[in-house]
DNA sequence: CCAAAAGTGTTTAAAATACACCCATGC
DNA sequence: GCATGGGTGTATTTTAAACACTTTTGG
């Protein structure tokens, strides 16, 4: 099988192409059905899920690796991406933890760089849910969104990594604007609020939220209302890109 | 020479003991003469300074490596230590950049794991200035404190790393208490304020600062005043450890 | 016509800021 | 005795939080 061949090659010779002992894992956040979701890959031969991850080419910038991995899994480039932590506990990954996966392979590898200890550099990404064309990697049979509140069983410390990414994102939310990468171009105020509430995991006052978010100047209201909805149609907004970019740089001393 | 032998061994066989391509660098902050200072090492054969850094033993936790490195350079354990960023640009380190150092060695090494690309995981530490017994490492001839405002020429991206660490510390300051690891056991309110002003790099109002910091409950005033000072003697304070620890965990939604 | 969601402003409380006078000490 | 820095409190402004009624629409 083609993929098995690919995997065998990676086990045997991956260290020639990639830096050993190092991986990059991406926590890809998307927003859908009023849920904050992360993209996870279902490992072959194993009933566990994993973060989209990969290795760093020997002469590839660290962030470049993260962007490449992200593009491979989601088809997207130019997404919001932020490094948040590097995980380096000794027990965090091991050949043991991968045993089940390895045993399911059709070939035998008695030694491989992939059996070594790995440190992983964690990035989180914010992406527009509908724009993602999720594709599994060679280790996986499926790529699916999961509600951050109901994560399935994960390999290694990937559950913890998601938790930490979410934590970083919550803090991030109080410094920088968020949403451009998580919402469609046009969106309503209640949608934006839901996004914030979902990330912060608590309800916000409708009126206070609107006042504060508008005061930042990152939004512009359109002369359009959302069509085809029950009840009163809410206005559509889009981000004021110049102000949004500025706020990304200078921050917006915000407190929701 | 003994040290040269040590270095030669490290060049030749270090990769057996340490993870390749990875280093840990520590930005050690101390506070003295109303200055925020960082500990830097003067490299042998080179007119440049470097952060205290080192490598990760093959079965050593990442943070453990940082603590070991810190203890080796400062003689201190149990200091405040926080990972803040991992630096992985391709051009950040190279054999070229180390050329001068290598040429100064009495032996020749044509190949070494140390010539490879390195990613470095950045930690910053907060330490009590007077408790530090700074000792150079094998690559250095001197270990000295430098004012963060007047950093000397550094190797690689170490200047940038200091800048980023300081930035992280400034943000940190608005979430968590700081000072226990930077000040002597007993200190005065003006001293604490100077520390905050120095880290934030801007003046703070005396009365407002005192009110806010006291309202957190992390301080306890002693029935003692500072002796041997000109002018009115300020009270001495110490940290209320239980409250301080609690604040380290739960944070103190602070805004100076 | 009514249930459900959106639009809009005001009042109140809390927090941040600005500011001034007295006190103790070393010189 | 005076210059210097430390101690203390209040008034003002700004920001956050709480809160209710009206409007629109689909069913």
Short mmCIF file of N, CA and C in Angstrom, two decimals, chain B residues 15-116:
data_model
loop_
_atom_site.label_atom_id
_atom_site.label_comp_id
_atom_site.label_asym_id
_atom_site.label_seq_id
_atom_site.Cartn_x
_atom_site.Cartn_y
_atom_site.Cartn_z
N UNK B 15 26.31 15.00 21.96
CA UNK B 15 25.02 14.52 21.45
C UNK B 15 24.64 13.17 22.02
N UNK B 16 25.60 12.48 22.64
CA UNK B 16 25.23 11.22 23.29
C UNK B 16 24.48 11.48 24.58
N UNK B 17 24.80 12.58 25.18
CA UNK B 17 24.22 12.91 26.48
C UNK B 17 23.00 13.83 26.34
N UNK B 18 23.07 14.72 25.35
CA UNK B 18 22.04 15.74 25.22
C UNK B 18 21.22 15.56 23.95
N UNK B 19 20.01 16.12 23.98
CA UNK B 19 19.18 16.14 22.78
C UNK B 19 19.80 17.09 21.76
N UNK B 20 19.93 16.65 20.54
CA UNK B 20 20.53 17.51 19.53
C UNK B 20 19.56 18.62 19.11
N UNK B 21 20.09 19.66 18.54
CA UNK B 21 19.29 20.75 17.94
C UNK B 21 18.50 21.57 18.95
N UNK B 22 18.69 21.28 20.23
CA UNK B 22 17.86 21.95 21.23
C UNK B 22 18.71 22.56 22.33
N UNK B 23 18.37 23.77 22.67
CA UNK B 23 19.00 24.36 23.85
C UNK B 23 17.93 25.06 24.67
N UNK B 24 18.33 25.40 25.88
CA UNK B 24 17.46 26.16 26.76
C UNK B 24 18.23 27.41 27.13
N UNK B 25 17.60 28.55 27.03
CA UNK B 25 18.25 29.79 27.46
C UNK B 25 17.44 30.45 28.56
N UNK B 26 18.13 30.93 29.56
CA UNK B 26 17.46 31.54 30.70
C UNK B 26 17.76 33.02 30.77
N UNK B 27 16.71 33.80 30.82
CA UNK B 27 16.87 35.23 31.05
C UNK B 27 16.67 35.44 32.55
N UNK B 28 17.78 35.67 33.23
CA UNK B 28 17.73 35.77 34.69
C UNK B 28 17.61 37.24 35.07
N UNK B 29 16.47 37.59 35.62
CA UNK B 29 16.25 38.98 36.02
C UNK B 29 16.59 39.17 37.48
N UNK B 30 17.33 40.23 37.74
CA UNK B 30 17.60 40.63 39.12
C UNK B 30 17.34 42.12 39.23
N UNK B 31 17.24 42.58 40.45
CA UNK B 31 16.90 43.99 40.67
C UNK B 31 17.94 44.58 41.61
N UNK B 32 18.60 45.62 41.15
CA UNK B 32 19.65 46.22 41.97
C UNK B 32 19.86 47.66 41.57
N UNK B 33 20.10 48.52 42.59
CA UNK B 33 20.30 49.95 42.32
C UNK B 33 19.18 50.51 41.46
N UNK B 34 17.98 50.08 41.74
CA UNK B 34 16.82 50.53 40.96
C UNK B 34 16.94 50.25 39.47
N UNK B 35 17.65 49.19 39.18
CA UNK B 35 17.77 48.79 37.78
C UNK B 35 17.31 47.35 37.64
N UNK B 36 16.66 47.07 36.53
CA UNK B 36 16.36 45.69 36.20
C UNK B 36 17.56 45.16 35.43
N UNK B 37 18.12 44.07 35.93
CA UNK B 37 19.34 43.57 35.31
C UNK B 37 19.19 42.13 34.87
N UNK B 38 19.94 41.76 33.87
CA UNK B 38 19.96 40.36 33.44
C UNK B 38 21.39 39.85 33.49
N UNK B 39 21.48 38.58 33.77
CA UNK B 39 22.76 37.93 33.91
C UNK B 39 23.25 37.48 32.53
N UNK B 40 24.44 37.93 32.17
CA UNK B 40 24.98 37.51 30.87
C UNK B 40 26.39 36.95 31.03
N UNK B 41 26.75 36.10 30.12
CA UNK B 41 28.06 35.46 30.15
C UNK B 41 28.91 35.99 29.01
N UNK B 42 30.13 36.36 29.34
CA UNK B 42 31.05 36.84 28.32
C UNK B 42 31.75 35.63 27.71
N UNK B 43 31.51 35.45 26.44
CA UNK B 43 32.10 34.30 25.76
C UNK B 43 33.61 34.41 25.63
N UNK B 44 34.25 33.30 25.77
CA UNK B 44 35.69 33.27 25.49
C UNK B 44 35.95 33.59 24.02
N UNK B 45 37.05 34.21 23.76
CA UNK B 45 37.52 34.44 22.40
C UNK B 45 36.61 35.37 21.59
N UNK B 46 35.55 35.82 22.19
CA UNK B 46 34.57 36.58 21.45
C UNK B 46 34.19 37.80 22.28
N UNK B 47 33.98 38.91 21.64
CA UNK B 47 33.61 40.11 22.39
C UNK B 47 32.10 40.21 22.53
N UNK B 48 31.45 39.09 22.65
CA UNK B 48 30.00 39.12 22.75
C UNK B 48 29.53 38.37 23.98
N UNK B 49 28.33 38.72 24.36
CA UNK B 49 27.75 38.13 25.56
C UNK B 49 26.64 37.15 25.20
N UNK B 50 26.37 36.26 26.12
CA UNK B 50 25.35 35.25 25.86
C UNK B 50 24.50 35.01 27.10
N UNK B 51 23.30 34.55 26.88
CA UNK B 51 22.45 34.15 28.00
C UNK B 51 22.98 32.87 28.63
N UNK B 52 22.76 32.71 29.90
CA UNK B 52 23.04 31.42 30.51
C UNK B 52 22.16 30.39 29.82
N UNK B 53 22.78 29.40 29.28
CA UNK B 53 22.01 28.41 28.54
C UNK B 53 22.65 27.06 28.65
N UNK B 54 22.01 26.10 28.05
CA UNK B 54 22.57 24.76 28.08
C UNK B 54 21.72 23.82 27.28
N UNK B 55 21.94 22.56 27.50
CA UNK B 55 21.26 21.55 26.70
C UNK B 55 20.38 20.68 27.58
N UNK B 56 19.53 19.94 26.90
CA UNK B 56 18.59 19.09 27.62
C UNK B 56 19.11 17.66 27.60
N UNK B 57 19.31 17.12 28.79
CA UNK B 57 19.76 15.73 28.84
C UNK B 57 18.70 14.82 28.24
N UNK B 58 19.14 13.73 27.72
CA UNK B 58 18.22 12.89 26.94
C UNK B 58 17.02 12.39 27.74
N UNK B 59 17.21 12.25 29.05
CA UNK B 59 16.01 11.87 29.80
C UNK B 59 15.80 12.82 30.97
N UNK B 60 15.77 14.07 30.63
CA UNK B 60 15.57 15.13 31.62
C UNK B 60 14.36 15.94 31.18
N UNK B 61 13.48 16.25 32.12
CA UNK B 61 12.33 17.09 31.74
C UNK B 61 12.83 18.46 31.27
N UNK B 62 12.06 19.06 30.40
CA UNK B 62 12.46 20.36 29.85
C UNK B 62 12.68 21.38 30.96
N UNK B 63 11.69 21.51 31.83
CA UNK B 63 11.84 22.51 32.88
C UNK B 63 12.97 22.14 33.83
N UNK B 64 13.18 20.84 34.00
CA UNK B 64 14.30 20.38 34.82
C UNK B 64 15.62 20.86 34.26
N UNK B 65 15.73 20.83 32.94
CA UNK B 65 16.95 21.32 32.30
C UNK B 65 17.15 22.79 32.61
N UNK B 66 16.08 23.56 32.51
CA UNK B 66 16.17 24.99 32.79
C UNK B 66 16.62 25.22 34.24
N UNK B 67 16.05 24.45 35.15
CA UNK B 67 16.41 24.62 36.57
C UNK B 67 17.86 24.22 36.83
N UNK B 68 18.28 23.16 36.17
CA UNK B 68 19.67 22.73 36.36
C UNK B 68 20.62 23.81 35.85
N UNK B 69 20.36 24.31 34.66
CA UNK B 69 21.20 25.34 34.06
C UNK B 69 21.27 26.56 34.98
N UNK B 70 20.13 26.91 35.48
CA UNK B 70 20.04 28.06 36.37
C UNK B 70 20.85 27.84 37.64
N UNK B 71 20.76 26.66 38.17
CA UNK B 71 21.49 26.38 39.40
C UNK B 71 22.99 26.39 39.13
N UNK B 72 23.38 25.85 37.99
CA UNK B 72 24.80 25.83 37.65
C UNK B 72 25.37 27.24 37.54
N UNK B 73 24.57 28.17 37.00
CA UNK B 73 25.09 29.52 36.78
C UNK B 73 24.93 30.45 37.97
N UNK B 74 23.94 30.18 38.79
CA UNK B 74 23.65 31.13 39.87
C UNK B 74 23.76 30.52 41.26
N UNK B 75 23.91 29.21 41.32
CA UNK B 75 23.94 28.55 42.61
C UNK B 75 22.59 28.48 43.30
N UNK B 76 21.56 28.90 42.58
CA UNK B 76 20.24 28.94 43.22
C UNK B 76 19.30 27.89 42.67
N UNK B 77 18.55 27.31 43.60
CA UNK B 77 17.45 26.47 43.14
C UNK B 77 16.17 27.07 43.69
N UNK B 78 15.07 26.51 43.30
CA UNK B 78 13.80 26.99 43.81
C UNK B 78 13.54 28.46 43.48
N UNK B 79 13.92 28.86 42.29
CA UNK B 79 13.64 30.23 41.88
C UNK B 79 12.36 30.26 41.05
N UNK B 80 11.84 31.44 40.87
CA UNK B 80 10.68 31.58 39.99
C UNK B 80 11.15 31.42 38.56
N UNK B 81 10.50 30.54 37.84
CA UNK B 81 10.95 30.22 36.49
C UNK B 81 9.74 30.04 35.59
N UNK B 82 9.80 30.64 34.42
CA UNK B 82 8.64 30.54 33.53
C UNK B 82 9.07 30.47 32.08
N UNK B 83 8.53 29.48 31.41
CA UNK B 83 8.79 29.36 29.98
C UNK B 83 8.03 30.45 29.26
N UNK B 84 8.64 31.11 28.30
CA UNK B 84 7.89 32.16 27.63
C UNK B 84 7.84 32.03 26.11
N UNK B 85 8.84 31.44 25.50
CA UNK B 85 8.77 31.32 24.04
C UNK B 85 9.86 30.40 23.54
N UNK B 86 9.59 29.80 22.40
CA UNK B 86 10.60 28.97 21.76
C UNK B 86 11.01 29.63 20.46
N UNK B 87 12.31 29.76 20.28
CA UNK B 87 12.85 30.48 19.13
C UNK B 87 13.38 29.49 18.11
N UNK B 88 12.86 29.59 16.90
CA UNK B 88 13.20 28.56 15.93
C UNK B 88 13.43 29.06 14.52
N UNK B 89 13.82 30.33 14.38
CA UNK B 89 14.15 30.82 13.04
C UNK B 89 15.37 30.06 12.52
N UNK B 90 15.43 29.89 11.22
CA UNK B 90 16.53 29.09 10.68
C UNK B 90 17.88 29.77 10.83
N UNK B 91 17.88 31.08 10.75
CA UNK B 91 19.17 31.77 10.80
C UNK B 91 19.60 32.16 12.21
N UNK B 92 18.81 31.70 13.21
CA UNK B 92 19.10 32.23 14.55
C UNK B 92 20.43 31.78 15.12
N UNK B 93 20.91 30.63 14.73
CA UNK B 93 22.22 30.19 15.18
C UNK B 93 22.85 29.44 14.03
N UNK B 94 24.13 29.41 14.03
CA UNK B 94 24.80 28.71 12.94
C UNK B 94 26.26 28.53 13.30
N UNK B 95 26.89 27.65 12.60
CA UNK B 95 28.33 27.46 12.79
C UNK B 95 29.05 28.78 12.49
N UNK B 96 28.58 29.46 11.46
CA UNK B 96 29.16 30.77 11.09
C UNK B 96 29.21 31.70 12.30
N UNK B 97 28.09 31.81 12.97
CA UNK B 97 28.01 32.76 14.07
C UNK B 97 28.97 32.38 15.21
N UNK B 98 29.32 31.10 15.25
CA UNK B 98 30.20 30.66 16.33
C UNK B 98 31.67 30.57 15.89
N UNK B 99 31.88 30.96 14.65
CA UNK B 99 33.19 30.80 14.04
C UNK B 99 34.33 31.31 14.91
N UNK B 100 34.14 32.54 15.37
CA UNK B 100 35.19 33.19 16.14
C UNK B 100 35.52 32.39 17.39
N UNK B 101 34.47 31.92 18.04
CA UNK B 101 34.67 31.13 19.25
C UNK B 101 35.43 29.85 18.93
N UNK B 102 35.00 29.22 17.85
CA UNK B 102 35.59 27.93 17.49
C UNK B 102 37.06 28.09 17.12
N UNK B 103 37.35 29.17 16.41
CA UNK B 103 38.74 29.38 15.99
C UNK B 103 39.65 29.65 17.17
N UNK B 104 39.09 30.11 18.25
CA UNK B 104 39.90 30.38 19.43
C UNK B 104 40.23 29.13 20.23
N UNK B 105 39.63 28.04 19.86
CA UNK B 105 39.87 26.80 20.61
C UNK B 105 41.24 26.22 20.23
N UNK B 106 41.80 25.48 21.15
CA UNK B 106 43.14 24.95 20.92
C UNK B 106 43.09 23.64 20.12
N UNK B 107 41.90 23.12 19.97
CA UNK B 107 41.77 21.88 19.19
C UNK B 107 40.90 22.16 17.97
N UNK B 108 40.94 21.24 17.05
CA UNK B 108 40.13 21.43 15.85
C UNK B 108 38.98 20.42 15.87
N UNK B 109 37.80 20.91 15.56
CA UNK B 109 36.68 19.99 15.39
C UNK B 109 36.07 20.28 14.03
N UNK B 110 36.17 19.31 13.15
CA UNK B 110 35.66 19.57 11.81
C UNK B 110 34.17 19.33 11.75
N UNK B 111 33.72 18.43 12.60
CA UNK B 111 32.29 18.18 12.64
C UNK B 111 31.83 18.11 14.08
N UNK B 112 30.66 18.63 14.31
CA UNK B 112 30.11 18.53 15.66
C UNK B 112 28.62 18.78 15.63
N UNK B 113 27.93 18.12 16.50
CA UNK B 113 26.49 18.39 16.68
C UNK B 113 26.28 19.86 17.02
N UNK B 114 27.28 20.51 17.58
CA UNK B 114 27.13 21.91 17.98
C UNK B 114 27.14 22.86 16.79
N UNK B 115 27.52 22.35 15.62
CA UNK B 115 27.49 23.19 14.42
C UNK B 115 26.12 23.16 13.78
N UNK B 116 25.27 22.28 14.25
CA UNK B 116 23.96 22.15 13.64
C UNK B 116 23.05 23.31 14.01
#
